[in-house]
Coordinates of C-alpha atoms in Angstrom, one line a residue:
M18 CA 4.5 69.9 9.4
A19 CA 1.7 67.4 10.1
S20 CA 1.6 66.3 6.6
A21 CA 5.3 65.6 6.8
L22 CA 4.8 62.9 9.3
G23 CA 2.2 61.2 7.4
S24 CA 4.4 61.3 4.0
I25 CA 7.4 59.4 5.5
G26 CA 5.0 56.5 6.7
S27 CA 6.3 54.2 4.2
G28 CA 9.9 54.8 5.2
V29 CA 11.9 51.9 6.8
V30 CA 14.4 52.1 9.8
P31 CA 17.8 51.2 8.6
A32 CA 19.0 48.0 10.2
S33 CA 21.9 49.9 11.3
A34 CA 19.9 51.8 13.8
A35 CA 19.1 48.7 15.6
A36 CA 22.0 47.0 15.3
Q37 CA 24.4 48.5 17.7
K38 CA 24.6 50.8 20.5
V39 CA 25.2 54.2 19.6
K40 CA 26.7 56.9 21.8
L41 CA 24.1 59.8 22.1
S42 CA 25.2 63.3 21.5
D43 CA 23.7 66.8 20.9
N44 CA 24.4 66.4 17.3
L45 CA 22.9 63.0 16.8
V46 CA 19.6 64.1 18.9
Q47 CA 19.3 67.4 16.5
N48 CA 19.4 65.1 13.5
L49 CA 16.4 63.0 14.5
A50 CA 14.0 62.7 11.6
V51 CA 10.7 60.5 11.1
G52 CA 11.9 57.2 9.8
K53 CA 8.5 55.3 9.9
V54 CA 5.1 55.9 11.0
Y55 CA 2.4 53.4 12.5
R56 CA -1.2 54.0 12.4
D57 CA -2.1 50.4 14.0
H58 CA -4.0 52.0 17.1
K59 CA -7.4 53.3 16.2
G60 CA -7.2 55.8 19.3
P61 CA -5.1 57.1 22.0
V62 CA -2.0 55.0 22.9
T63 CA -2.3 54.1 26.7
G64 CA 1.1 52.4 27.4
L65 CA 4.7 52.1 25.4
A66 CA 7.6 49.9 26.9
W67 CA 10.9 48.4 25.6
T68 CA 12.6 45.2 26.4
Y69 CA 15.7 45.9 28.2
D70 CA 17.8 45.1 25.2
G71 CA 15.9 47.4 23.0
Q72 CA 15.0 44.6 20.6
H73 CA 11.2 44.9 21.0
L74 CA 8.6 47.5 21.8
V75 CA 5.0 46.9 23.2
T76 CA 2.4 49.3 22.9
S77 CA -1.4 49.5 24.1
G78 CA -4.2 51.5 23.2
E79 CA -7.9 52.5 24.1
D80 CA -8.8 50.5 21.1
N81 CA -8.3 47.2 23.3
S82 CA -5.0 46.3 21.1
V83 CA -1.9 45.5 22.0
Y84 CA 1.2 45.4 19.4
V85 CA 4.9 44.0 19.7
Y86 CA 7.2 45.6 17.1
S87 CA 10.8 44.3 16.2
C88 CA 13.0 47.2 16.5
E89 CA 15.7 45.3 14.6
K90 CA 13.3 44.6 11.5
A91 CA 11.2 47.9 12.1
S92 CA 8.2 45.9 11.7
R93 CA 4.9 44.8 13.6
V94 CA 5.5 41.3 14.7
R95 CA 2.5 40.5 17.0
H96 CA -1.3 41.8 17.3
L97 CA -3.3 40.9 20.3
R98 CA -6.8 41.8 21.4
C99 CA -8.3 42.3 25.0
E100 CA -11.8 43.0 24.6
K101 CA -13.1 41.9 28.0
Y102 CA -10.8 44.1 30.3
G103 CA -9.0 46.6 27.8
V104 CA -5.7 47.6 28.6
S105 CA -4.2 50.7 30.0
L106 CA -0.5 50.1 31.4
I107 CA 1.7 47.6 29.8
R108 CA 5.3 46.4 30.8
F109 CA 7.5 43.8 29.5
L110 CA 8.7 41.4 32.3
H111 CA 12.6 40.9 32.6
N112 CA 13.8 40.9 29.1
D113 CA 11.0 38.7 27.6
R114 CA 9.5 39.8 24.7
D115 CA 6.6 37.2 25.2
C116 CA 5.5 38.0 28.8
A117 CA 4.1 41.3 30.2
V118 CA 2.1 42.7 33.0
A119 CA -1.0 44.7 31.9
A120 CA -3.3 46.7 33.5
S121 CA -7.2 46.8 32.8
R122 CA -9.1 49.6 31.3
C123 CA -12.5 48.1 32.8
E124 CA -14.1 50.5 35.1
T125 CA -15.7 47.6 37.4
D126 CA -12.6 45.3 37.4
H127 CA -9.2 46.9 38.2
L128 CA -7.2 43.7 37.9
L129 CA -3.6 43.1 36.6
K130 CA -2.8 40.6 34.0
Y131 CA 0.3 38.1 33.7
W132 CA 0.0 37.9 29.9
D133 CA 1.8 35.3 27.9
F134 CA 2.1 36.6 24.4
H135 CA 3.2 33.6 22.7
D136 CA 0.2 31.5 23.6
N137 CA -2.0 34.4 23.9
K138 CA -3.3 33.6 27.3
Y139 CA -3.4 34.7 30.8
L140 CA -1.1 32.9 33.3
R141 CA -2.5 34.7 36.4
L142 CA -4.9 37.6 37.1
F143 CA -4.1 39.8 40.3
R144 CA -6.9 41.2 41.8
S145 CA -6.5 43.7 44.8
H146 CA -6.9 47.0 43.5
T147 CA -10.3 48.7 43.9
A148 CA -9.9 51.7 41.4
K149 CA -7.7 52.5 38.5
V150 CA -4.4 51.2 38.4
T151 CA -1.8 54.1 37.7
S152 CA 1.6 52.5 37.7
V153 CA 3.2 49.3 36.8
S154 CA 7.0 48.6 37.4
P155 CA 8.4 45.2 37.1
H156 CA 11.4 44.2 38.8
P157 CA 14.7 44.0 36.6
Y158 CA 15.3 40.5 37.3
E159 CA 13.4 39.0 40.1
D160 CA 9.9 37.7 39.5
I161 CA 8.2 40.6 41.5
F162 CA 6.3 43.8 40.3
L163 CA 5.1 47.1 41.9
S164 CA 1.7 48.8 41.4
G165 CA 0.1 51.9 42.1
S166 CA -3.7 53.0 42.0
E167 CA -6.2 55.7 43.0
D168 CA -7.4 53.3 45.8
R169 CA -4.5 54.9 47.8
S170 CA -2.5 51.9 48.0
V171 CA 0.9 50.7 46.6
L172 CA 1.2 46.7 46.3
L173 CA 3.9 44.7 45.7
W174 CA 3.5 41.2 43.9
D175 CA 5.1 38.1 43.2
L176 CA 4.2 36.5 39.7
R177 CA 3.7 33.0 41.4
Q178 CA 1.0 34.5 44.0
D179 CA -2.6 35.4 43.5
R180 CA -2.5 37.9 46.3
P181 CA 0.0 40.8 47.0
T182 CA 2.7 40.2 49.2
A183 CA 3.1 43.7 50.7
K184 CA 0.9 47.0 50.8
I185 CA 2.0 50.6 51.6
N186 CA -1.1 52.6 52.1
G187 CA -1.4 56.2 51.1
Q188 CA -3.4 59.3 51.3
G189 CA -4.6 59.6 47.8
T190 CA -3.6 58.3 44.2
T191 CA -0.2 56.4 44.4
I192 CA 2.4 55.6 41.9
A193 CA 5.6 53.5 42.4
S194 CA 8.8 52.5 40.5
F195 CA 12.1 50.3 41.1
D196 CA 15.3 51.5 40.0
Q197 CA 17.1 50.0 37.2
Q198 CA 19.2 47.7 39.3
G199 CA 16.1 46.7 41.6
L200 CA 17.6 47.6 44.9
V201 CA 15.3 50.3 45.8
F202 CA 12.0 51.4 44.7
A203 CA 10.4 55.2 45.1
A204 CA 6.6 55.7 45.8
S205 CA 4.3 58.7 45.8
V206 CA 1.4 58.0 47.9
G207 CA -1.0 61.0 47.6
Q208 CA 1.3 63.6 49.3
P209 CA 3.9 65.9 47.6
K210 CA 6.5 63.6 48.9
I211 CA 8.8 60.7 47.5
H212 CA 9.4 57.9 49.9
L213 CA 12.4 55.6 49.2
F214 CA 12.4 51.8 50.2
D215 CA 14.9 49.3 50.1
T216 CA 13.6 46.3 48.1
R217 CA 14.9 43.4 50.4
N218 CA 13.9 45.4 53.7
Y219 CA 10.7 47.1 52.7
A220 CA 9.0 45.9 55.9
K221 CA 11.0 48.0 57.8
G222 CA 9.5 51.1 56.1
E223 CA 11.0 53.9 54.2
F224 CA 14.6 54.7 54.8
T225 CA 14.2 58.1 53.5
S226 CA 11.8 60.7 52.0
F227 CA 11.7 63.9 50.2
D228 CA 9.4 66.7 50.7
L229 CA 8.5 68.3 47.2
R230 CA 6.3 71.0 48.3
P231 CA 9.1 73.8 48.2
Y232 CA 9.3 72.9 44.3
L233 CA 5.7 72.0 43.3
K234 CA 2.8 74.7 42.3
G235 CA -0.7 74.0 41.8
D236 CA -1.7 70.2 42.0
P237 CA 1.2 68.5 43.5
V238 CA 0.2 64.9 43.0
A239 CA 2.8 62.9 41.1
H240 CA 1.7 61.2 37.8
S241 CA 5.0 59.7 37.2
V242 CA 8.2 59.0 39.1
Q243 CA 11.0 57.5 37.5
F244 CA 14.8 56.9 38.5
S245 CA 17.5 57.7 36.0
P246 CA 19.5 54.8 34.5
C247 CA 22.6 55.9 36.4
G248 CA 20.6 56.1 39.6
K249 CA 21.7 59.8 40.6
Y250 CA 18.2 61.2 39.6
L251 CA 14.5 61.0 40.1
L252 CA 12.2 62.5 37.4
V253 CA 8.7 63.6 38.7
R254 CA 5.9 64.7 36.5
T255 CA 2.8 66.4 37.9
A256 CA -0.2 67.9 36.1
S257 CA 1.7 71.1 35.3
Q258 CA 5.4 70.5 36.1
L259 CA 8.4 68.4 35.3
V260 CA 11.1 68.5 37.8
L261 CA 14.3 66.6 38.3
I262 CA 15.4 65.7 42.0
D263 CA 18.9 64.5 43.4
A264 CA 18.1 60.9 44.5
F265 CA 20.5 61.0 47.4
D266 CA 19.4 64.1 48.9
G267 CA 16.2 65.3 47.3
E268 CA 17.3 68.7 46.3
L269 CA 15.9 70.2 43.2
I270 CA 18.2 70.1 40.2
C271 CA 16.4 71.9 37.6
E272 CA 12.7 72.1 36.3
Y273 CA 11.7 71.6 32.5
P274 CA 9.2 74.1 30.8
V275 CA 6.3 72.1 29.9
A276 CA 3.2 73.7 28.7
V277 CA -0.2 72.8 30.3
D278 CA -2.8 71.4 28.1
E279 CA -5.6 74.2 29.1
T280 CA -8.3 72.0 27.4
G281 CA -7.8 69.1 29.6
S282 CA -8.3 66.8 26.7
A283 CA -5.1 65.0 26.6
A284 CA -3.6 62.5 29.4
T285 CA -0.5 64.1 31.3
P286 CA 2.6 63.1 28.9
V287 CA 4.9 60.4 30.4
P288 CA 8.5 61.8 30.1
G289 CA 11.8 59.4 30.0
F290 CA 15.4 59.5 30.4
S291 CA 18.0 58.7 27.7
P292 CA 19.8 55.2 28.5
D293 CA 22.8 57.2 29.2
S294 CA 20.8 59.8 31.5
Q295 CA 22.2 62.6 29.5
Y296 CA 18.5 63.6 27.9
I297 CA 15.2 64.1 29.1
I298 CA 12.5 63.6 26.6
S299 CA 8.7 64.4 26.9
G300 CA 5.7 65.3 24.8
V301 CA 4.1 68.8 25.3
S302 CA 0.9 70.4 24.6
G303 CA 0.3 71.2 21.1
G304 CA 1.9 68.2 19.3
D305 CA 5.7 68.6 19.9
V306 CA 8.2 66.5 21.6
C307 CA 11.1 68.3 23.4
V308 CA 14.4 66.9 24.4
W309 CA 16.5 68.5 27.2
S310 CA 19.8 68.3 28.5
T311 CA 19.0 66.5 31.9
I312 CA 21.3 68.6 34.4
N313 CA 20.3 72.0 33.2
A314 CA 17.1 71.8 31.4
R315 CA 18.8 73.3 28.1
L316 CA 16.6 72.6 25.0
V317 CA 18.4 70.5 22.9
H318 CA 15.8 69.7 20.1
R319 CA 12.2 70.0 19.5
L320 CA 10.7 67.1 17.3
E321 CA 7.8 68.6 15.5
G322 CA 5.0 66.8 13.4
H323 CA 2.3 65.2 15.8
T324 CA -1.1 67.1 15.6
A325 CA -2.0 65.8 19.2
T326 CA -0.1 66.2 22.4
P327 CA 2.3 63.1 22.5
T328 CA 1.5 61.1 25.6
R329 CA 4.2 58.9 25.2
A330 CA 8.0 59.6 24.2
S331 CA 10.8 57.2 25.0
F332 CA 14.3 56.6 23.9
S333 CA 15.3 53.0 22.6
P334 CA 17.3 51.6 25.9
A335 CA 20.0 50.6 23.3
H336 CA 19.8 52.3 19.8
A337 CA 19.7 55.5 18.3
L338 CA 16.0 55.6 18.1
V339 CA 13.2 57.6 19.6
V340 CA 9.4 56.5 19.6
T341 CA 6.7 58.9 20.2
A342 CA 2.9 58.3 20.4
A343 CA -0.1 60.6 19.7
E344 CA -2.4 60.2 16.8
T345 CA 0.3 58.0 15.3
L346 CA 3.2 56.1 16.6
A347 CA 6.3 57.8 15.1
W348 CA 9.8 56.2 15.1
W349 CA 12.5 58.8 14.9
I350 CA 16.1 58.1 13.6
P351 CA 19.1 60.0 12.8
D352 CA 18.9 61.6 9.3
S353 CA 21.5 59.9 7.1
A354 CA 21.3 62.7 4.6
N355 CA 22.4 65.1 7.6
P356 CA 24.8 63.2 9.4
A357 CA 25.8 64.4 13.0

């Protein structure tokens, strides 16, 4: 099946796939097929993110390159290089295809960059983390963002200031993420717990926390925590588990069967929600990407074709489009020859 992914590389994503919001269904998901393959990155992809309207996609890689793609035109529209610092994580700011926050890959300088793509210049460099940055989460509409790090701190930044405006100290590697309304953020600070904060009253401390120890086995440190678009769920990924937690009471809803890469050669895959919160998507060891029903972990479809473990798999926030990243960047769209 690996050769099939390559053979469709010259295909084009139809304009209709990016022209209107499509209601997702099991039939549509089961008819996803490769529409286009990019081989721009010469090495593993380290970051992947969309603008909120789904019109543009950005990727970063270990090759120190950043690419921006137009989803409507199904084409690459920008290529930038970052030789000095490299790029690990990257996220668009607000709904601006021309501005992003990126974390460096430099082993000696763990800074964050406020990057103007249009002029290809850094508007601000944020220096405070003393170890690798593990998460970046921009607020959906305000000029602030969160970062987590292996230095045991979560930092809240204002784009207009060089220094962080708030710091949460942890006991280990931290990650943090805003919900899609920007009203609440979740933080994991090295313990098997999720702490929730009111964005406007974070100085008062967490307003609740959820103990995940009853649900987690092995290494319980969270590699990613995401709110569902509907706000009802929290998706937590550890080295060996992917679990769905009720965002209101912290109870376990279900666990998704993710095989662990025993070789340790691949980064832990980053999962995601569909924009309607109906589905969960994640790369799994061996090269496949699984799509499950959110609330019961029923396998809806398995996307086959990658030869390496996909470390990024993501639904477009607006269109009938999935993008997965492994040895190639694959765009999956409903197969017009086999309509849902």
